[in-house]
Amino acid sequence: MRTLVYTAEIDNRFGVGKVSSRIGLSSPARLYNPTTDLLADIRAEQKSAPIHCVLVDESQFLSKEQVYALSDVVDELDIPVLCYGLRTDFRGELFSGSQYLLALSDKLVELKTICFCGRKASMVLRLDQEGRPYNEGEQVVIGGNERYVSVCRKHYKEALLKGSLQAIQGN
Ligand SMILES: [Zn+2]
């Protein structure tokens, strides 16, 4: 089975052009940025050999047009597309890719992460260098020293209110 793997050019955590899983598997990936014409790219690739699946990692960074183009890949080229990404940013706002994927996807699968309290972690806290949470600023920071922690909604609110994640973890 031939799978085309894409990841966002913005994400260079694991080196350029590679998708890695936390269990250690990795695969080379094509990079997409806001100007990438995914439908044309996939259509061109299909000419050399059949494509059985398209996988897009970091799909929260897709634009509205790119999500629509991926729905054309499913509807016109008849190739299944799997997108993996975050639902919301550290401000609790949808990413553009997530917004249109939620609207256009045939199927949604929620991968559950657990907060330190045991509840479902549905929010992402951004912590600065000193470990203080903050929810203002740019949606994407490249090369910064901030850290992201998945927490439940209740603890997301509490951490921002108290200005500290550590202060609430004992409760
Ligand atoms: Zn919690």
mmCIF file of C-alpha atoms and ligand atoms in Angstrom:
data_model
loop_
_atom_site.group_PDB
_atom_site.id
_atom_site.type_symbol
_atom_site.label_atom_id
_atom_site.label_comp_id
_atom_site.label_asym_id
_atom_site.label_seq_id
_atom_site.Cartn_x
_atom_site.Cartn_y
_atom_site.Cartn_z
ATOM 1 C CA MET A 1 0.000 0.000 0.000
ATOM 2 C CA ARG A 2 1.372 3.387 -0.969
ATOM 3 C CA THR A 3 0.694 6.189 1.499
ATOM 4 C CA LEU A 4 1.599 9.826 0.961
ATOM 5 C CA VAL A 5 2.569 11.436 4.251
ATOM 6 C CA TYR A 6 2.480 15.195 4.797
ATOM 7 C CA THR A 7 3.426 17.340 7.739
ATOM 8 C CA ALA A 8 3.446 21.085 8.321
ATOM 9 C CA GLU A 9 6.612 22.941 7.351
ATOM 10 C CA ILE A 10 6.231 24.903 10.572
ATOM 11 C CA ASP A 11 6.967 21.881 12.725
ATOM 12 C CA ASN A 12 10.663 21.078 12.885
ATOM 13 C CA ARG A 13 10.691 19.291 16.218
ATOM 14 C CA PHE A 14 11.787 16.003 14.662
ATOM 15 C CA GLY A 15 13.839 17.304 11.772
ATOM 16 C CA VAL A 16 12.566 18.348 8.410
ATOM 17 C CA GLY A 17 10.254 16.138 6.427
ATOM 18 C CA LYS A 18 9.630 13.399 8.942
ATOM 19 C CA VAL A 19 6.633 12.266 10.968
ATOM 20 C CA SER A 20 7.475 10.515 14.237
ATOM 21 C CA SER A 21 5.275 8.717 16.701
ATOM 22 C CA ARG A 22 5.973 8.607 20.417
ATOM 23 C CA ILE A 23 6.525 4.862 20.252
ATOM 24 C CA GLY A 24 9.535 5.454 18.007
ATOM 25 C CA LEU A 25 8.251 4.769 14.507
ATOM 26 C CA SER A 26 8.909 7.374 11.865
ATOM 27 C CA SER A 27 8.248 7.993 8.212
ATOM 28 C CA PRO A 28 9.599 10.486 5.683
ATOM 29 C CA ALA A 29 7.047 13.197 4.972
ATOM 30 C CA ARG A 30 6.331 15.829 2.373
ATOM 31 C CA LEU A 31 6.103 19.308 3.808
ATOM 32 C CA TYR A 32 3.110 21.514 3.291
ATOM 33 C CA ASN A 33 2.830 25.221 3.931
ATOM 34 C CA PRO A 34 -0.066 27.655 3.379
ATOM 35 C CA THR A 35 0.708 27.884 -0.356
ATOM 36 C CA THR A 36 0.884 24.135 -1.094
ATOM 37 C CA ASP A 37 -1.662 22.935 -3.648
ATOM 38 C CA LEU A 38 -2.369 19.532 -2.109
ATOM 39 C CA LEU A 39 -4.842 18.397 -4.748
ATOM 40 C CA ALA A 40 -2.410 19.139 -7.600
ATOM 41 C CA ASP A 41 0.473 17.552 -5.706
ATOM 42 C CA ILE A 42 -1.455 14.355 -4.993
ATOM 43 C CA ARG A 43 -2.858 14.230 -8.513
ATOM 44 C CA ALA A 44 0.686 14.498 -9.935
ATOM 45 C CA GLU A 45 1.981 11.757 -7.613
ATOM 46 C CA GLN A 46 -0.837 9.480 -8.639
ATOM 47 C CA LYS A 47 0.413 9.511 -12.223
ATOM 48 C CA SER A 48 3.556 7.550 -11.313
ATOM 49 C CA ALA A 49 1.804 4.903 -9.177
ATOM 50 C CA PRO A 50 -1.530 4.430 -7.402
ATOM 51 C CA ILE A 51 -1.890 6.038 -3.983
ATOM 52 C CA HIS A 52 -3.907 4.114 -1.415
ATOM 53 C CA CYS A 53 -3.971 6.621 1.407
ATOM 54 C CA VAL A 54 -2.974 10.187 2.295
ATOM 55 C CA LEU A 55 -1.943 11.011 5.853
ATOM 56 C CA VAL A 56 -1.608 14.607 7.047
ATOM 57 C CA ASP A 57 0.074 15.212 10.398
ATOM 58 C CA GLU A 58 -0.150 18.581 12.186
ATOM 59 C CA SER A 59 -3.345 19.128 10.226
ATOM 60 C CA GLN A 60 -4.410 21.993 12.495
ATOM 61 C CA PHE A 61 -2.235 24.202 10.272
ATOM 62 C CA LEU A 62 -4.185 23.469 7.077
ATOM 63 C CA SER A 63 -6.039 26.390 5.527
ATOM 64 C CA LYS A 64 -9.739 26.322 4.719
ATOM 65 C CA GLU A 65 -8.866 25.868 1.008
ATOM 66 C CA GLN A 66 -6.503 22.990 1.757
ATOM 67 C CA VAL A 67 -9.113 21.154 3.824
ATOM 68 C CA TYR A 68 -11.545 21.605 0.953
ATOM 69 C CA ALA A 69 -8.904 20.319 -1.501
ATOM 70 C CA LEU A 70 -8.411 17.235 0.683
ATOM 71 C CA SER A 71 -12.153 16.592 0.536
ATOM 72 C CA ASP A 72 -11.747 16.670 -3.279
ATOM 73 C CA VAL A 73 -9.003 14.061 -2.956
ATOM 74 C CA VAL A 74 -11.586 11.834 -1.237
ATOM 75 C CA ASP A 75 -14.519 12.685 -3.517
ATOM 76 C CA GLU A 76 -12.799 12.978 -6.899
ATOM 77 C CA LEU A 77 -9.651 10.874 -6.642
ATOM 78 C CA ASP A 78 -11.310 8.329 -4.351
ATOM 79 C CA ILE A 79 -8.315 8.226 -1.989
ATOM 80 C CA PRO A 80 -8.931 8.103 1.772
ATOM 81 C CA VAL A 81 -7.378 11.006 3.693
ATOM 82 C CA LEU A 82 -6.490 10.788 7.370
ATOM 83 C CA CYS A 83 -5.669 14.003 9.216
ATOM 84 C CA TYR A 84 -4.117 14.105 12.653
ATOM 85 C CA GLY A 85 -3.932 17.311 14.616
ATOM 86 C CA LEU A 86 -4.927 19.400 17.589
ATOM 87 C CA ARG A 87 -8.440 20.718 18.083
ATOM 88 C CA THR A 88 -7.679 23.941 19.926
ATOM 89 C CA ASP A 89 -4.714 26.186 20.642
ATOM 90 C CA PHE A 90 -3.515 27.396 24.065
ATOM 91 C CA ARG A 91 -6.180 30.133 24.042
ATOM 92 C CA GLY A 92 -8.926 27.562 23.681
ATOM 93 C CA GLU A 93 -9.573 28.672 20.079
ATOM 94 C CA LEU A 94 -9.895 26.382 17.083
ATOM 95 C CA PHE A 95 -7.018 26.266 14.606
ATOM 96 C CA SER A 96 -8.134 27.008 11.020
ATOM 97 C CA GLY A 97 -7.390 23.447 9.941
ATOM 98 C CA SER A 98 -9.304 22.000 12.878
ATOM 99 C CA GLN A 99 -12.252 24.277 12.257
ATOM 100 C CA TYR A 100 -12.758 23.114 8.672
ATOM 101 C CA LEU A 101 -11.839 19.504 9.369
ATOM 102 C CA LEU A 102 -14.541 19.431 12.048
ATOM 103 C CA ALA A 103 -16.959 20.775 9.449
ATOM 104 C CA LEU A 104 -16.022 18.553 6.488
ATOM 105 C CA SER A 105 -14.760 15.244 7.890
ATOM 106 C CA ASP A 106 -16.669 12.017 7.365
ATOM 107 C CA LYS A 107 -15.454 10.617 10.638
ATOM 108 C CA LEU A 108 -13.938 12.082 13.789
ATOM 109 C CA VAL A 109 -11.902 10.062 16.246
ATOM 110 C CA GLU A 110 -10.911 11.719 19.483
ATOM 111 C CA LEU A 111 -7.610 10.538 20.898
ATOM 112 C CA LYS A 112 -7.796 10.931 24.641
ATOM 113 C CA THR A 113 -5.058 12.428 26.734
ATOM 114 C CA ILE A 114 -5.396 12.527 30.500
ATOM 115 C CA CYS A 115 -4.969 15.567 32.777
ATOM 116 C CA PHE A 116 -2.923 15.158 35.969
ATOM 117 C CA CYS A 117 -6.267 14.840 37.820
ATOM 118 C CA GLY A 118 -7.408 11.890 35.716
ATOM 119 C CA ARG A 119 -10.046 13.777 33.720
ATOM 120 C CA LYS A 120 -9.962 13.971 29.948
ATOM 121 C CA ALA A 121 -7.441 16.605 28.844
ATOM 122 C CA SER A 122 -9.251 18.679 26.240
ATOM 123 C CA MET A 123 -7.224 21.896 26.546
ATOM 124 C CA VAL A 124 -3.620 22.900 25.978
ATOM 125 C CA LEU A 125 -1.802 25.241 28.377
ATOM 126 C CA ARG A 126 1.145 27.232 27.119
ATOM 127 C CA LEU A 127 3.798 27.756 29.767
ATOM 128 C CA ASP A 128 6.547 30.357 29.522
ATOM 129 C CA GLN A 129 10.204 29.739 30.426
ATOM 130 C CA GLU A 130 9.415 30.094 34.138
ATOM 131 C CA GLY A 131 6.534 27.644 33.874
ATOM 132 C CA ARG A 132 3.816 30.298 34.115
ATOM 133 C CA PRO A 133 0.722 29.714 31.972
ATOM 134 C CA TYR A 134 -0.446 32.430 29.606
ATOM 135 C CA ASN A 135 -3.151 32.608 26.980
ATOM 136 C CA GLU A 136 -2.237 35.645 24.933
ATOM 137 C CA GLY A 137 -0.053 36.174 21.911
ATOM 138 C CA GLU A 138 0.452 34.526 18.555
ATOM 139 C CA GLN A 139 -1.173 31.166 17.875
ATOM 140 C CA VAL A 140 2.105 29.738 16.611
ATOM 141 C CA VAL A 141 5.528 30.559 18.027
ATOM 142 C CA ILE A 142 8.485 29.157 16.154
ATOM 143 C CA GLY A 143 11.673 28.361 18.006
ATOM 144 C CA GLY A 144 10.430 29.655 21.347
ATOM 145 C CA ASN A 145 11.160 28.179 24.746
ATOM 146 C CA GLU A 146 7.561 27.715 25.776
ATOM 147 C CA ARG A 147 6.153 24.370 26.767
ATOM 148 C CA TYR A 148 2.703 22.908 26.191
ATOM 149 C CA VAL A 149 0.779 20.788 28.692
ATOM 150 C CA SER A 150 -2.502 18.987 28.087
ATOM 151 C CA VAL A 151 -5.000 19.542 30.886
ATOM 152 C CA CYS A 152 -8.749 19.263 31.499
ATOM 153 C CA ARG A 153 -10.930 22.361 31.047
ATOM 154 C CA LYS A 154 -11.335 22.920 34.793
ATOM 155 C CA HIS A 155 -7.586 22.900 35.412
ATOM 156 C CA TYR A 156 -6.941 24.989 32.292
ATOM 157 C CA LYS A 157 -9.113 27.715 33.817
ATOM 158 C CA GLU A 158 -7.641 27.322 37.304
ATOM 159 C CA ALA A 159 -4.031 27.408 36.080
ATOM 160 C CA LEU A 160 -4.670 30.653 34.178
ATOM 161 C CA LEU A 161 -6.528 32.163 37.138
ATOM 162 C CA LYS A 162 -3.743 31.347 39.601
ATOM 163 C CA GLY A 163 -0.954 31.991 37.096
ATOM 164 C CA SER A 164 0.660 28.688 37.941
ATOM 165 C CA LEU A 165 0.227 25.047 37.043
ATOM 166 C CA GLN A 166 2.207 23.793 40.027
ATOM 167 C CA ALA A 167 -0.029 25.634 42.497
ATOM 168 C CA ILE A 168 -3.083 23.655 41.444
ATOM 169 C CA GLN A 169 -1.475 20.267 40.968
ATOM 170 C CA GLY A 170 -1.482 19.591 44.693
ATOM 171 C CA ASN A 171 -5.259 20.078 44.937
HETATM 172 ZN ZN ZN B 1 -7.627 18.267 35.514
#
